[in-house]
C-alpha cells in the first residue's frame, strides 16, 4: 500500500484496524495507542465514517490557528460505484457466458472491489497518521474527540445551501488566489516555493491522470489475456488430440501470466498512481498554505497603507495601528511555521517518492522475472513436445 | 469432341450391365443392348453443355476409370510381386472385347482412325491399330523382364513412344489446350500404350481363346477372380462372362476409351486421383487377396501416377518450393490505385520452367486464383484455402495516400496474409498441380480477374455463412451413416465458434495493448515534465529516468501489440476462413449425398411405374420403363460412387487440414510466446537499470 513515510512517535499511534462495507457506507475502526495524558485509556478503538474524517479535516482548515500549517489532505470519498456497476452487469450477463467464465469474472470483480476497499482504508489511515505525526495538529482537541469519543459524532453531510456557500467561497478564494499569487513576494524562499508549487501541482495532476489511464489499459490487457486463457481452455478440452493438449498448456500459461499482468497493473496503481494522487492533494494543501500566507501578506500591506493614511489624516490612528500589528503578527506567524512546513513537505515528498519508486522497480522486476520464468518453462515443454 | 463425352456415357454404361445383372434377371441380350443404345442416343451436345468440371468429375467416379487410376497409384513394389500372369490377364479380357464394339458402334472410332472392322476378330483390330513391329518389341521385353524393370524403363519410354499412333493423345490435345500438355500427354501416351501392349501379349493366348466364346474368360475368372478385380471390376466381369461376346465387347469399348478419359482428368484435375487412390487403397485392404489386383493395372499403366506420387512425396518431404511476396507497391492514383505485390518463386520442381521467377500480382488476382481453384476443386470436396478478405476501409486509406502507421500496417498485414494464402495453396499437393496455380506463379501477363468484386469482405463472409446455413439445414435431413463425419462436423463447428471468440479477444488485446502503448507514452512525457519541475536534484533525475523507462515500455508494448496481431490474431483469422472452406467441403459431401438420394427416389418411382405397367399389361410402354430403370440404376450407382469419392476426399482433406492446423498453431504460438519472452527480458533490463536510480534519490 501507498507509503508516505511518516515519522512515527510512540506517544501517539493511530491505525485503522478494521473496516466494514455497508451498502454505500464504509465503517472504519480507528485504533489508537497513546501514552498522552489527554486520553482516558492507553489503547482504544472507535468506529468512524468517511464524513467524520471530512469533518475533522474541515475543522483544521477553518481553524485560524492552523493557518500556517499544511493541513493533511482529506481522504477521497470511497467510490465503489464502478465496481458495483460491473458486478451488476455481470449478473445481467450471466446467461450469456459459461459457468466457469462467470465464476472467474465474479472472482475478478470481487478482487477488484476488495482492492478498492483496501485503498480506501489506506487513504483514510494515511490522513490520521499524518495528523498524529504533526507536532501541532496531534494536540488538536477535535482530533482527540475523533479518536476517543465512542459515539457517533453526528456530523452530517453538508446540505445544499452549505454546498453552495462552499462553492462560492471557492470561487472567491481561487479568484483571490490568482490576485494574491500575482503579488511579488518579499521573501525569495516563498517566491520560489510559490513558483514551484504552482507548476508542480499542475504537472503532478497531469501525471496522475496519465498514470490512471496507463494502468487502466494495462488492466484491460490483463483481462483480455484472462479471457483468452479461458477460450483456449475450452478449445483444449474439445478432444484429446495433440493440438488440444497444446492449447491447454498455453491456456495454463496465460492463466498464470495474466495474474502477473494484473498484479503489475495493481502494483503500479498502488506505488505510482496513488503516490501521484496523494501528492496532488498534498501539493494542493501546500498551495493553500501559501495562499493563506499570501493573503496575510496582502492584508498586512493593506494595513500598513491604512495606517499611513490614518497618520496623514491623523484620524483613527490607534485603531489602524492595532490592526496593522495584528496583521503583522499573523503574517509573521504564518511565515515562520510555513517555512518549516514547506521544508518538511519537500523532505517527506523525496522520501515518499524514493520509497515508492524503489518498491515499484522491485515489484516490476519480480513480476517480469516471474513472467519470464513461466514463459521459459512453458516454451521448454512445448518445444520438447513438438 | 465426341470422344470427350463418350467417357461420360460409357462410364454409366459400364456400370449398367453390372447392376443390371446383379439386381434383375433380365435376359442378357437385352441388358447388353441397352447401354449401347444409350451411348448413341444421348446427344453429344448435352455432354458439352455441362461445364468442364462436371465432365471431369463424373467420369472420375466411374467404376471403369476409377480402378484404373487407383491401380496406377499402387507402389511399384507391389506390382513386381504380383504374378505376371495376373498382370496381363485382366486388361486382355477387356481389350479383347473392346475393339470389337468400338469399331462397330462408337463414332469415336472414326476419329481414332482405326479402320472400322466389322469383322469380329479383335486381334486383327488391335494389331492394325498400332504399328505391330514397334509394339511387339516392348511387349516382348515386358513379358520377359520383371515388372519392376518396366517401371525403371518408363522415363525413356515415356518420351519415345507417345508419338506413335496414340489416338487418345490427339484427342486429348484438341480438347484441352492446357499448358501442361507436354507434361501429361506423354505419360498419357505411355499409359495408353501399355495396356495395349498387354493386350497384345495377352491376345496371343487368352484372347485367342476368347474368340472361342467365353472359355478363357471364365477361366480367368475362376482362377483368380477377386485377385484381378476390385469390386467394380468383378461386377463387370461376370457380365462379360455371361453375356457372351456382344456384352463383353461393350465392356471392351469402354475400357479402351476410358484410358484417355482418365488422363484427361489427370491433366486438368490431378486432384482426382488422390482421393480415389485413398478409397481404393481402403477397398483393396479389405479383401487381402485383391491386393494383387490393383497391381495388375498398376503394372500396366503405372508411370504417370507414379510421377505424381513422387511429386507429392517431394512436396511433403523437402518441399522444394518457396514462395514469398514482397515489395507491395501502390500503382496508379486516386480511387483507381491498387497495390501490386511481387510474387517470387524458388523451386527445384521440374514442373516449372525455371528455378526462380517473379511476377507482379494485384490483390484481385489472388481473389481470381481462389475463385478458379474453388470452382474446380470445392465440388470434389477439397478444402481450398481462402484468400484474405477485401478491406474497403484499409484500401481506401492506402488509395487516399495516407502515409500513416495504420495504412502501412494494413499493407504489411495484407502482404503477409497473401503470402500465407499462397503458401497454403502450393503446399496442397493437388492444388499445386493445378494449371491455374502455375499460371499464377509463372505467367507474366495475367489476364485481369474481373468478377472478384463480388467477393468483398462482407460478401465473402455472407457467402460462408450462407453455406453454413444450408449445411445445417441439410444436416437435419441427412441421416448420417458415417459417425466420423457427423462428429467431425460438430467439432469443426464448435471450433469455429471458439476461434471466432478467441479472435475477438485477441483483437481486443491488440487494441488494449496499443492503447497501453499510447498511454504509457503519454505518461512518460508527463513524468518527464514532472521531473523537470522537481526541486530535488536526485528525485528530478530519477523521475526523468523513469520517463525513459516508460518511453521504452511504450515501444515494447507497441511491438508486443504487433506480435499479438501478426502472430496470433492473423493466425486465428486465417483459420476462421479456412474452417469456412472446411465446412464448404462438408457441404459439398452433403450435396452429393442429396443427389444420390434424389436419384434413388427417382429410381423407386420408375420401378413403381414399371410395376404399374406390368399390372396394366401395357407391353408397349414397358420397354421405355425398363430403359428408364436402367438409366436411373446407373445414375444411382454413379451418384453413390460420387458420394463415396467425395466422402473419401473430404475425410482425407480434413485429416490433412488438421495436421497442418496443428503444425501451424504450434509454430505460430511458439513464435508468439517467444515474442512475449523477449518483451519480458527487455522489461527486466529496463527496470534493473532504473532501480539504482530510484535508490539514489536522497
Coordinates of C-alpha atoms in Angstrom, one line a residue, chain A residues 98 101 192-193 196 199-200 203-204 206-208 210-218 220-222 224-225 227-232 234-235 238-239 242-243 246-247 250 253-254 261 268 272 276 346 349-351 353-354 357-362 364-365 367-369 371-372 375-376 378-379 382-383 385-386, chain B residues 488 491 494-495 498-499 501-502 505-506 508-513 515-517 519-523 525-530 532-536 539 542-543 546 550 553 557 568 572 658 661-663 665-667 669-674 676-678 680-681 683-685 687-688 690-691 694-698:
Chain A
X98 CA -20.3 -20.3 -19.3
X101 CA -16.4 -17.8 -17.2
X192 CA 10.5 30.3 -5.2
X193 CA 8.1 27.9 -3.4
X196 CA 7.5 25.7 -7.8
X199 CA 3.9 24.3 -11.7
X200 CA 4.4 21.1 -9.6
X203 CA 2.3 18.6 -13.5
X204 CA 1.5 16.1 -10.8
X206 CA -1.3 15.6 -15.3
X207 CA 1.0 12.7 -14.3
X208 CA -1.7 11.3 -12.0
X210 CA -1.9 9.8 -17.3
X211 CA -0.9 7.1 -14.9
X212 CA -4.5 6.2 -14.3
X213 CA -5.1 5.8 -18.0
X214 CA -2.0 3.7 -18.4
X215 CA -2.9 1.4 -15.6
X216 CA -6.5 1.1 -16.8
X217 CA -5.4 -0.1 -20.2
X218 CA -2.9 -2.4 -18.5
X220 CA -7.8 -4.3 -19.7
X221 CA -5.0 -6.1 -21.4
X222 CA -4.7 -8.4 -18.4
X224 CA -8.1 -9.9 -22.3
X225 CA -5.4 -12.4 -21.5
X227 CA -10.4 -14.4 -21.4
X228 CA -8.0 -15.7 -24.0
X229 CA -6.9 -18.3 -21.5
X230 CA -10.5 -19.3 -20.8
X231 CA -11.2 -19.7 -24.5
X232 CA -8.0 -21.6 -25.1
X234 CA -12.4 -24.5 -24.0
X235 CA -10.6 -25.2 -27.2
X238 CA -12.7 -30.3 -27.1
X239 CA -10.8 -33.5 -27.5
X242 CA -2.0 -33.1 -29.6
X243 CA -3.2 -29.6 -30.5
X246 CA -1.0 -27.8 -26.7
X247 CA -3.9 -25.4 -26.2
X250 CA -0.9 -22.4 -23.4
X253 CA 0.4 -20.4 -19.1
X254 CA -1.8 -17.4 -19.9
X261 CA 0.0 -8.9 -15.5
X268 CA 1.6 0.3 -10.5
X272 CA 2.7 5.0 -8.8
X276 CA 0.9 10.8 -7.5
X346 CA 9.9 18.5 0.5
X349 CA 8.0 14.1 -0.7
X350 CA 11.5 13.0 -1.6
X351 CA 11.4 10.2 1.0
X353 CA 9.0 9.0 -3.9
X354 CA 12.2 7.2 -3.1
X357 CA 9.8 4.1 -6.8
X358 CA 12.2 1.6 -5.3
X359 CA 9.3 -0.6 -4.4
X360 CA 7.8 -0.1 -7.8
X361 CA 11.0 -1.1 -9.6
X362 CA 11.5 -4.1 -7.3
X364 CA 8.2 -4.7 -11.7
X365 CA 11.4 -6.8 -11.7
X367 CA 6.8 -9.8 -11.9
X368 CA 8.8 -9.6 -15.1
X369 CA 11.1 -12.3 -13.8
X371 CA 6.6 -14.0 -16.3
X372 CA 9.9 -14.8 -17.9
X375 CA 7.4 -18.4 -20.4
X376 CA 10.7 -20.2 -20.4
X378 CA 6.3 -23.4 -20.9
X379 CA 8.3 -22.9 -24.1
X382 CA 6.1 -27.0 -25.8
X383 CA 9.2 -27.3 -27.8
X385 CA 6.6 -31.8 -27.4
X386 CA 6.9 -30.7 -31.0
Chain B
X488 CA -16.0 -34.0 -37.3
X491 CA -16.0 -30.5 -33.9
X494 CA -17.6 -25.9 -32.2
X495 CA -14.0 -25.0 -33.1
X498 CA -14.4 -20.9 -30.2
X499 CA -11.9 -19.5 -32.7
X501 CA -14.5 -15.9 -29.9
X502 CA -10.8 -16.1 -29.4
X505 CA -10.5 -11.4 -27.7
X506 CA -7.1 -11.3 -29.2
X508 CA -9.3 -6.7 -28.1
X509 CA -5.9 -7.5 -26.6
X510 CA -4.3 -5.9 -29.6
X511 CA -6.5 -2.8 -29.1
X512 CA -5.8 -2.6 -25.4
X513 CA -2.1 -3.2 -25.9
X515 CA -3.9 1.8 -26.0
X516 CA -1.5 0.8 -23.3
X517 CA 1.4 1.8 -25.5
X519 CA -1.0 5.8 -22.7
X520 CA 2.5 4.7 -21.5
X521 CA 3.9 7.2 -23.9
X522 CA 1.7 9.9 -22.5
X523 CA 2.7 9.0 -19.0
X525 CA 6.1 12.6 -21.3
X526 CA 4.1 13.7 -18.2
X527 CA 6.7 12.1 -15.8
X528 CA 9.5 13.8 -17.7
X529 CA 7.7 17.1 -17.2
X530 CA 7.2 16.4 -13.5
X532 CA 11.8 18.8 -14.8
X533 CA 9.8 20.8 -12.3
X534 CA 11.0 18.8 -9.3
X535 CA 13.1 20.7 -6.8
X536 CA 15.2 17.9 -5.5
X539 CA 14.4 13.0 -7.4
X542 CA 15.1 9.6 -11.0
X543 CA 11.9 10.9 -12.5
X546 CA 11.5 6.7 -15.0
X550 CA 8.3 4.3 -19.7
X553 CA 7.9 0.5 -22.4
X557 CA 4.0 -2.5 -25.8
X568 CA -1.8 -14.6 -33.0
X572 CA -6.9 -17.1 -36.0
X658 CA -5.9 -31.0 -39.1
X661 CA -3.5 -26.8 -38.4
X662 CA -1.7 -28.5 -35.6
X663 CA 1.6 -27.6 -37.2
X665 CA -0.7 -23.4 -34.4
X666 CA 2.3 -24.9 -32.7
X667 CA 4.7 -23.0 -34.8
X669 CA 2.1 -19.8 -30.9
X670 CA 5.6 -20.8 -30.0
X671 CA 6.7 -17.8 -32.1
X672 CA 4.3 -15.7 -30.2
X673 CA 5.4 -16.9 -26.8
X674 CA 8.9 -16.2 -27.8
X676 CA 6.4 -12.4 -25.1
X677 CA 9.6 -13.8 -23.6
X678 CA 11.7 -11.2 -25.4
X680 CA 9.9 -9.7 -20.5
X681 CA 13.7 -9.9 -21.0
X683 CA 11.4 -5.3 -19.3
X684 CA 13.9 -6.8 -16.8
X685 CA 16.7 -4.9 -18.4
X687 CA 13.9 -1.9 -14.6
X688 CA 17.2 -3.2 -13.5
X690 CA 16.2 2.0 -13.1
X691 CA 16.5 0.5 -9.7
X694 CA 15.5 5.1 -7.5
X695 CA 17.7 4.1 -4.7
X696 CA 19.9 7.1 -5.4
X697 CA 17.1 9.5 -4.5
X698 CA 18.1 11.4 -1.4

